[in-house]
Amino acid sequence: MLAYLAAHSARQCGPCHLGLPAVADDFAALAAGRADPGLLSRLRRRTGLLADRGACRHPDGAARLVASALHTFPDDVGHHLTRGACPAAHQPPRIPVPPATPPERWR
C-alpha cells in the first residue's frame, strides 16, 4: 500500500517526492525481513517528517498508516526485525492493491 501511495503522489513537494518512496522502501525491507539495525528508528524518523509538511494531506495519510501499523502490530514488527519475514510475506496480498507504478500521464 505504501508503494502505491508513493507512486501515485503528485511529487510536487519534498514529502511526496522523497519521503514517501523512502518510507515505502523501508517498510518493504521490514516486511521482507531485510531489516538492518537502524531501520526501525529510521522509519519512525522519516514517518515523523512527513506529517504537516506536504502541499496537501497525501503524505499525512501515509504517515498515519505507518504509525498505526507500527503501534498496532509491535509483535509482528519485532518478529520481522529479529527473525526475518514470516510465511505470510510470500503469499499473495489479502487486500487487492493496484500496481505501484505511476500513471502514464497526470490529469
Short mmCIF file of N, CA, C and O in Angstrom, two decimals:
data_model
loop_
_atom_site.label_atom_id
_atom_site.label_comp_id
_atom_site.label_asym_id
_atom_site.label_seq_id
_atom_site.Cartn_x
_atom_site.Cartn_y
_atom_site.Cartn_z
N MET A 1 0.82 -1.19 0.00
CA MET A 1 0.00 0.00 0.00
C MET A 1 0.86 1.26 0.00
O MET A 1 0.52 2.22 -0.67
N LEU A 2 1.94 1.22 0.76
CA LEU A 2 2.80 2.40 0.82
C LEU A 2 3.50 2.66 -0.52
O LEU A 2 3.66 3.81 -0.91
N ALA A 3 3.88 1.60 -1.20
CA ALA A 3 4.49 1.78 -2.53
C ALA A 3 3.48 2.39 -3.49
O ALA A 3 3.82 3.26 -4.30
N TYR A 4 2.22 1.98 -3.39
CA TYR A 4 1.17 2.55 -4.23
C TYR A 4 0.99 4.03 -3.91
O TYR A 4 0.91 4.86 -4.82
N LEU A 5 0.93 4.37 -2.62
CA LEU A 5 0.77 5.77 -2.24
C LEU A 5 1.96 6.61 -2.71
O LEU A 5 1.77 7.74 -3.16
N ALA A 6 3.16 6.07 -2.62
CA ALA A 6 4.34 6.80 -3.09
C ALA A 6 4.31 6.99 -4.60
O ALA A 6 4.64 8.07 -5.10
N ALA A 7 3.89 5.97 -5.33
CA ALA A 7 3.87 6.05 -6.78
C ALA A 7 2.78 6.98 -7.30
O ALA A 7 2.90 7.54 -8.39
N HIS A 8 1.72 7.14 -6.54
CA HIS A 8 0.60 7.94 -7.00
C HIS A 8 0.50 9.31 -6.32
O HIS A 8 -0.55 9.93 -6.31
N SER A 9 1.60 9.78 -5.80
CA SER A 9 1.60 11.13 -5.25
C SER A 9 1.83 12.11 -6.40
O SER A 9 2.24 11.73 -7.50
N ALA A 10 1.58 13.37 -6.16
CA ALA A 10 1.78 14.39 -7.19
C ALA A 10 3.26 14.72 -7.36
O ALA A 10 3.64 15.32 -8.37
N ARG A 11 4.08 14.34 -6.41
CA ARG A 11 5.53 14.59 -6.43
C ARG A 11 5.86 16.07 -6.58
O ARG A 11 6.80 16.45 -7.26
N GLN A 12 5.05 16.91 -5.94
CA GLN A 12 5.27 18.35 -6.04
C GLN A 12 5.93 18.94 -4.80
O GLN A 12 6.20 20.12 -4.76
N CYS A 13 6.17 18.13 -3.80
CA CYS A 13 6.82 18.63 -2.59
C CYS A 13 7.77 17.55 -2.08
O CYS A 13 7.70 16.40 -2.48
N GLY A 14 8.64 17.94 -1.19
CA GLY A 14 9.64 17.02 -0.65
C GLY A 14 9.06 15.77 -0.01
O GLY A 14 9.54 14.66 -0.27
N PRO A 15 8.03 15.91 0.85
CA PRO A 15 7.49 14.71 1.49
C PRO A 15 6.97 13.67 0.48
O PRO A 15 7.16 12.47 0.70
N CYS A 16 6.36 14.11 -0.58
CA CYS A 16 5.85 13.15 -1.57
C CYS A 16 6.95 12.67 -2.51
O CYS A 16 7.00 11.50 -2.86
N HIS A 17 7.82 13.58 -2.92
CA HIS A 17 8.84 13.22 -3.90
C HIS A 17 9.95 12.37 -3.30
O HIS A 17 10.44 11.44 -3.94
N LEU A 18 10.34 12.68 -2.08
CA LEU A 18 11.46 11.97 -1.44
C LEU A 18 11.03 11.11 -0.26
O LEU A 18 11.51 9.99 -0.10
N GLY A 19 10.15 11.64 0.58
CA GLY A 19 9.79 10.96 1.81
C GLY A 19 8.97 9.71 1.63
O GLY A 19 9.28 8.66 2.21
N LEU A 20 7.90 9.78 0.84
CA LEU A 20 7.04 8.60 0.67
C LEU A 20 7.79 7.42 0.06
O LEU A 20 7.67 6.29 0.55
N PRO A 21 8.58 7.62 -1.01
CA PRO A 21 9.34 6.47 -1.52
C PRO A 21 10.32 5.89 -0.50
O PRO A 21 10.48 4.67 -0.42
N ALA A 22 10.97 6.74 0.28
CA ALA A 22 11.92 6.25 1.29
C ALA A 22 11.21 5.44 2.36
O ALA A 22 11.67 4.35 2.75
N VAL A 23 10.06 5.92 2.83
CA VAL A 23 9.29 5.21 3.85
C VAL A 23 8.77 3.89 3.27
O VAL A 23 8.81 2.85 3.93
N ALA A 24 8.29 3.92 2.03
CA ALA A 24 7.79 2.69 1.39
C ALA A 24 8.91 1.66 1.25
O ALA A 24 8.70 0.47 1.51
N ASP A 25 10.10 2.10 0.88
CA ASP A 25 11.24 1.18 0.76
C ASP A 25 11.62 0.59 2.13
O ASP A 25 11.89 -0.60 2.24
N ASP A 26 11.64 1.44 3.15
CA ASP A 26 11.96 0.95 4.50
C ASP A 26 10.93 -0.08 4.97
O ASP A 26 11.29 -1.11 5.53
N PHE A 27 9.66 0.23 4.75
CA PHE A 27 8.61 -0.68 5.21
C PHE A 27 8.66 -2.00 4.42
O PHE A 27 8.44 -3.07 4.98
N ALA A 28 8.97 -1.92 3.13
CA ALA A 28 9.11 -3.13 2.33
C ALA A 28 10.27 -3.98 2.83
O ALA A 28 10.18 -5.22 2.89
N ALA A 29 11.38 -3.34 3.20
CA ALA A 29 12.52 -4.08 3.75
C ALA A 29 12.14 -4.75 5.07
O ALA A 29 12.51 -5.90 5.32
N LEU A 30 11.38 -4.04 5.90
CA LEU A 30 10.91 -4.62 7.16
C LEU A 30 10.03 -5.83 6.90
O LEU A 30 10.22 -6.90 7.48
N ALA A 31 9.06 -5.68 6.01
CA ALA A 31 8.13 -6.78 5.72
C ALA A 31 8.84 -7.98 5.12
O ALA A 31 8.47 -9.12 5.39
N ALA A 32 9.87 -7.74 4.32
CA ALA A 32 10.59 -8.83 3.67
C ALA A 32 11.66 -9.46 4.56
O ALA A 32 12.31 -10.43 4.17
N GLY A 33 11.84 -8.90 5.75
CA GLY A 33 12.84 -9.45 6.65
C GLY A 33 14.25 -9.03 6.32
O GLY A 33 15.20 -9.68 6.71
N ARG A 34 14.41 -7.92 5.60
CA ARG A 34 15.73 -7.41 5.23
C ARG A 34 16.09 -6.17 6.06
O ARG A 34 16.71 -5.25 5.56
N ALA A 35 15.70 -6.18 7.31
CA ALA A 35 15.90 -5.01 8.16
C ALA A 35 17.33 -4.93 8.67
O ALA A 35 17.89 -5.92 9.11
N ASP A 36 17.91 -3.73 8.58
CA ASP A 36 19.20 -3.50 9.20
C ASP A 36 18.94 -2.95 10.61
O ASP A 36 17.81 -2.59 10.94
N PRO A 37 19.96 -2.89 11.46
CA PRO A 37 19.74 -2.48 12.85
C PRO A 37 19.10 -1.09 13.02
O PRO A 37 18.38 -0.86 13.97
N GLY A 38 19.33 -0.18 12.09
CA GLY A 38 18.78 1.17 12.22
C GLY A 38 17.45 1.39 11.53
O GLY A 38 16.93 2.51 11.53
N LEU A 39 16.88 0.34 10.97
CA LEU A 39 15.68 0.52 10.16
C LEU A 39 14.50 1.08 10.94
O LEU A 39 13.86 2.02 10.48
N LEU A 40 14.21 0.55 12.10
CA LEU A 40 13.03 0.99 12.84
C LEU A 40 13.15 2.46 13.25
O LEU A 40 12.20 3.23 13.09
N SER A 41 14.29 2.86 13.75
CA SER A 41 14.45 4.26 14.14
C SER A 41 14.41 5.16 12.91
O SER A 41 13.84 6.25 12.95
N ARG A 42 15.01 4.73 11.81
CA ARG A 42 14.97 5.50 10.56
C ARG A 42 13.54 5.61 10.05
O ARG A 42 13.08 6.68 9.63
N LEU A 43 12.80 4.52 10.10
CA LEU A 43 11.41 4.51 9.64
C LEU A 43 10.56 5.46 10.49
O LEU A 43 9.77 6.25 9.95
N ARG A 44 10.73 5.42 11.78
CA ARG A 44 9.97 6.34 12.66
C ARG A 44 10.35 7.79 12.41
O ARG A 44 9.51 8.68 12.39
N ARG A 45 11.64 8.04 12.23
CA ARG A 45 12.10 9.41 11.98
C ARG A 45 11.54 9.93 10.66
O ARG A 45 10.98 11.02 10.58
N ARG A 46 11.66 9.13 9.61
CA ARG A 46 11.15 9.55 8.30
C ARG A 46 9.63 9.74 8.31
O ARG A 46 9.12 10.67 7.71
N THR A 47 8.94 8.85 9.00
CA THR A 47 7.49 8.96 9.09
C THR A 47 7.10 10.26 9.80
O THR A 47 6.17 10.95 9.39
N GLY A 48 7.83 10.60 10.85
CA GLY A 48 7.56 11.83 11.58
C GLY A 48 7.80 13.08 10.76
O GLY A 48 7.21 14.13 11.02
N LEU A 49 8.65 12.98 9.74
CA LEU A 49 8.93 14.13 8.89
C LEU A 49 7.87 14.35 7.81
O LEU A 49 7.87 15.39 7.17
N LEU A 50 7.00 13.39 7.59
CA LEU A 50 6.00 13.52 6.53
C LEU A 50 4.81 14.39 6.93
O LEU A 50 4.35 15.21 6.13
N ALA A 51 4.32 14.21 8.13
CA ALA A 51 3.07 14.86 8.53
C ALA A 51 3.20 16.38 8.59
O ALA A 51 4.20 16.91 9.07
N ASP A 52 2.17 17.06 8.10
CA ASP A 52 2.05 18.52 8.14
C ASP A 52 3.15 19.26 7.40
O ASP A 52 3.41 20.42 7.69
N ARG A 53 3.79 18.61 6.46
CA ARG A 53 4.86 19.28 5.72
C ARG A 53 4.61 19.30 4.23
O ARG A 53 5.34 19.95 3.49
N GLY A 54 3.63 18.56 3.76
CA GLY A 54 3.38 18.49 2.33
C GLY A 54 2.48 19.60 1.84
O GLY A 54 1.89 20.36 2.62
N ALA A 55 2.37 19.70 0.53
CA ALA A 55 1.48 20.69 -0.08
C ALA A 55 0.02 20.28 0.06
O ALA A 55 -0.87 21.10 -0.07
N CYS A 56 -0.21 19.02 0.34
CA CYS A 56 -1.57 18.51 0.55
C CYS A 56 -1.53 17.53 1.72
O CYS A 56 -0.53 17.42 2.41
N ARG A 57 -2.56 16.79 1.93
CA ARG A 57 -2.63 15.85 3.05
C ARG A 57 -2.26 14.41 2.67
O ARG A 57 -2.34 13.51 3.49
N HIS A 58 -1.86 14.20 1.43
CA HIS A 58 -1.50 12.84 0.99
C HIS A 58 -0.39 12.23 1.85
O HIS A 58 -0.54 11.10 2.34
N PRO A 59 0.72 12.93 2.10
CA PRO A 59 1.75 12.32 2.94
C PRO A 59 1.32 12.14 4.39
O PRO A 59 1.80 11.24 5.07
N ASP A 60 0.37 12.97 4.85
CA ASP A 60 -0.12 12.83 6.22
C ASP A 60 -0.82 11.48 6.40
O ASP A 60 -0.64 10.80 7.41
N GLY A 61 -1.64 11.11 5.42
CA GLY A 61 -2.34 9.83 5.49
C GLY A 61 -1.39 8.65 5.47
O GLY A 61 -1.56 7.68 6.20
N ALA A 62 -0.37 8.73 4.62
CA ALA A 62 0.63 7.66 4.56
C ALA A 62 1.38 7.56 5.89
O ALA A 62 1.65 6.46 6.37
N ALA A 63 1.71 8.70 6.48
CA ALA A 63 2.41 8.70 7.77
C ALA A 63 1.54 8.07 8.85
O ALA A 63 2.04 7.30 9.69
N ARG A 64 0.24 8.36 8.84
CA ARG A 64 -0.66 7.76 9.83
C ARG A 64 -0.77 6.25 9.62
O ARG A 64 -0.87 5.50 10.58
N LEU A 65 -0.76 5.81 8.37
CA LEU A 65 -0.81 4.38 8.08
C LEU A 65 0.41 3.67 8.67
O LEU A 65 0.28 2.64 9.33
N VAL A 66 1.59 4.22 8.47
CA VAL A 66 2.82 3.63 9.00
C VAL A 66 2.81 3.66 10.53
O VAL A 66 3.08 2.64 11.18
N ALA A 67 2.49 4.81 11.09
CA ALA A 67 2.48 4.93 12.56
C ALA A 67 1.48 3.96 13.18
O ALA A 67 1.76 3.33 14.19
N SER A 68 0.33 3.83 12.55
CA SER A 68 -0.69 2.91 13.05
C SER A 68 -0.21 1.46 12.98
O SER A 68 -0.39 0.69 13.93
N ALA A 69 0.42 1.08 11.88
CA ALA A 69 0.91 -0.29 11.74
C ALA A 69 1.99 -0.59 12.77
O ALA A 69 1.99 -1.67 13.39
N LEU A 70 2.91 0.34 12.98
CA LEU A 70 3.98 0.12 13.95
C LEU A 70 3.43 0.05 15.38
O LEU A 70 3.92 -0.73 16.20
N HIS A 71 2.41 0.84 15.67
CA HIS A 71 1.81 0.85 17.01
C HIS A 71 0.91 -0.37 17.25
O HIS A 71 0.93 -0.95 18.33
N THR A 72 0.15 -0.75 16.24
CA THR A 72 -0.85 -1.81 16.40
C THR A 72 -0.24 -3.20 16.34
O THR A 72 -0.75 -4.13 16.97
N PHE A 73 0.84 -3.36 15.61
CA PHE A 73 1.45 -4.68 15.42
C PHE A 73 2.90 -4.74 15.91
O PHE A 73 3.79 -5.17 15.17
N PRO A 74 3.16 -4.35 17.16
CA PRO A 74 4.56 -4.35 17.62
C PRO A 74 5.19 -5.74 17.65
O PRO A 74 6.39 -5.87 17.41
N ASP A 75 4.41 -6.77 17.94
CA ASP A 75 4.97 -8.13 17.97
C ASP A 75 5.40 -8.56 16.57
O ASP A 75 6.46 -9.18 16.40
N ASP A 76 4.59 -8.24 15.58
CA ASP A 76 4.95 -8.58 14.19
C ASP A 76 6.17 -7.80 13.73
O ASP A 76 7.05 -8.35 13.07
N VAL A 77 6.23 -6.52 14.08
CA VAL A 77 7.39 -5.70 13.73
C VAL A 77 8.64 -6.30 14.37
O VAL A 77 9.67 -6.47 13.71
N GLY A 78 8.56 -6.64 15.65
CA GLY A 78 9.70 -7.25 16.33
C GLY A 78 10.12 -8.55 15.69
O GLY A 78 11.32 -8.83 15.55
N HIS A 79 9.15 -9.37 15.29
CA HIS A 79 9.46 -10.63 14.61
C HIS A 79 10.23 -10.38 13.32
O HIS A 79 11.24 -11.03 13.05
N HIS A 80 9.75 -9.45 12.53
CA HIS A 80 10.41 -9.14 11.25
C HIS A 80 11.80 -8.56 11.47
O HIS A 80 12.70 -8.80 10.66
N LEU A 81 11.98 -7.82 12.55
CA LEU A 81 13.29 -7.24 12.82
C LEU A 81 14.29 -8.28 13.29
O LEU A 81 15.48 -8.21 12.95
N THR A 82 13.83 -9.25 14.07
CA THR A 82 14.77 -10.20 14.66
C THR A 82 14.84 -11.55 13.95
O THR A 82 15.88 -12.20 13.96
N ARG A 83 13.75 -11.96 13.33
CA ARG A 83 13.72 -13.31 12.73
C ARG A 83 13.48 -13.32 11.24
O ARG A 83 13.35 -14.39 10.64
N GLY A 84 13.33 -12.18 10.64
CA GLY A 84 13.10 -12.13 9.20
C GLY A 84 11.63 -12.20 8.85
O GLY A 84 10.76 -12.09 9.71
N ALA A 85 11.37 -12.38 7.60
CA ALA A 85 9.99 -12.39 7.10
C ALA A 85 9.22 -13.60 7.62
O ALA A 85 9.77 -14.68 7.82
N CYS A 86 7.94 -13.40 7.82
CA CYS A 86 7.06 -14.50 8.22
C CYS A 86 6.56 -15.21 6.96
O CYS A 86 6.70 -14.68 5.85
N PRO A 87 5.97 -16.39 7.09
CA PRO A 87 5.49 -17.11 5.91
C PRO A 87 4.47 -16.32 5.09
O PRO A 87 4.40 -16.48 3.88
N ALA A 88 3.73 -15.44 5.73
CA ALA A 88 2.71 -14.66 5.01
C ALA A 88 3.34 -13.69 4.01
O ALA A 88 2.69 -13.27 3.06
N ALA A 89 4.62 -13.35 4.20
CA ALA A 89 5.28 -12.41 3.29
C ALA A 89 5.41 -12.98 1.88
O ALA A 89 5.58 -12.24 0.93
N HIS A 90 5.33 -14.29 1.76
CA HIS A 90 5.49 -14.93 0.45
C HIS A 90 4.17 -15.35 -0.16
O HIS A 90 4.15 -16.07 -1.16
N GLN A 91 3.07 -14.92 0.42
CA GLN A 91 1.75 -15.23 -0.11
C GLN A 91 1.18 -14.00 -0.80
O GLN A 91 1.61 -12.88 -0.54
N PRO A 92 0.21 -14.21 -1.68
CA PRO A 92 -0.41 -13.05 -2.33
C PRO A 92 -1.08 -12.16 -1.29
O PRO A 92 -1.53 -12.64 -0.25
N PRO A 93 -1.15 -10.86 -1.55
CA PRO A 93 -1.78 -9.96 -0.57
C PRO A 93 -3.26 -10.28 -0.38
O PRO A 93 -3.94 -10.70 -1.30
N ARG A 94 -3.72 -10.07 0.83
CA ARG A 94 -5.14 -10.31 1.13
C ARG A 94 -6.00 -9.13 0.70
O ARG A 94 -7.18 -9.28 0.48
N ILE A 95 -5.41 -7.97 0.65
CA ILE A 95 -6.13 -6.77 0.22
C ILE A 95 -5.63 -6.44 -1.17
O ILE A 95 -4.43 -6.23 -1.37
N PRO A 96 -6.51 -6.41 -2.16
CA PRO A 96 -6.05 -6.10 -3.51
C PRO A 96 -5.57 -4.65 -3.61
O PRO A 96 -6.30 -3.72 -3.30
N VAL A 97 -4.33 -4.48 -4.00
CA VAL A 97 -3.75 -3.16 -4.18
C VAL A 97 -3.28 -3.06 -5.61
O VAL A 97 -2.57 -3.95 -6.09
N PRO A 98 -3.66 -1.99 -6.31
CA PRO A 98 -3.19 -1.83 -7.70
C PRO A 98 -1.67 -1.77 -7.75
O PRO A 98 -1.01 -1.49 -6.74
N PRO A 99 -1.08 -1.98 -8.90
CA PRO A 99 0.37 -1.92 -9.03
C PRO A 99 0.92 -0.56 -8.59
O PRO A 99 0.25 0.47 -8.74
N ALA A 100 2.11 -0.57 -8.07
CA ALA A 100 2.73 0.66 -7.57
C ALA A 100 3.51 1.37 -8.66
O ALA A 100 4.62 1.81 -8.45
N THR A 101 2.93 1.48 -9.81
CA THR A 101 3.56 2.22 -10.90
C THR A 101 2.77 3.49 -11.13
O THR A 101 1.54 3.48 -11.12
N PRO A 102 3.47 4.60 -11.34
CA PRO A 102 2.75 5.85 -11.54
C PRO A 102 1.96 5.82 -12.85
O PRO A 102 2.32 5.09 -13.79
N PRO A 103 0.89 6.58 -12.92
CA PRO A 103 0.13 6.63 -14.16
C PRO A 103 0.99 7.14 -15.31
O PRO A 103 1.96 7.85 -15.09
N GLU A 104 0.63 6.77 -16.52
CA GLU A 104 1.38 7.21 -17.71
C GLU A 104 1.42 8.73 -17.81
O GLU A 104 2.41 9.31 -18.11
N ARG A 105 0.29 9.35 -17.56
CA ARG A 105 0.24 10.81 -17.61
C ARG A 105 -0.65 11.31 -16.49
O ARG A 105 -1.56 10.62 -16.05
N TRP A 106 -0.35 12.49 -16.05
CA TRP A 106 -1.13 13.09 -14.98
C TRP A 106 -2.27 13.88 -15.59
O TRP A 106 -2.14 14.48 -16.64
N ARG A 107 -3.38 13.88 -14.90
CA ARG A 107 -4.54 14.61 -15.41
C ARG A 107 -4.53 16.04 -14.97
O ARG A 107 -4.02 16.45 -14.02
#
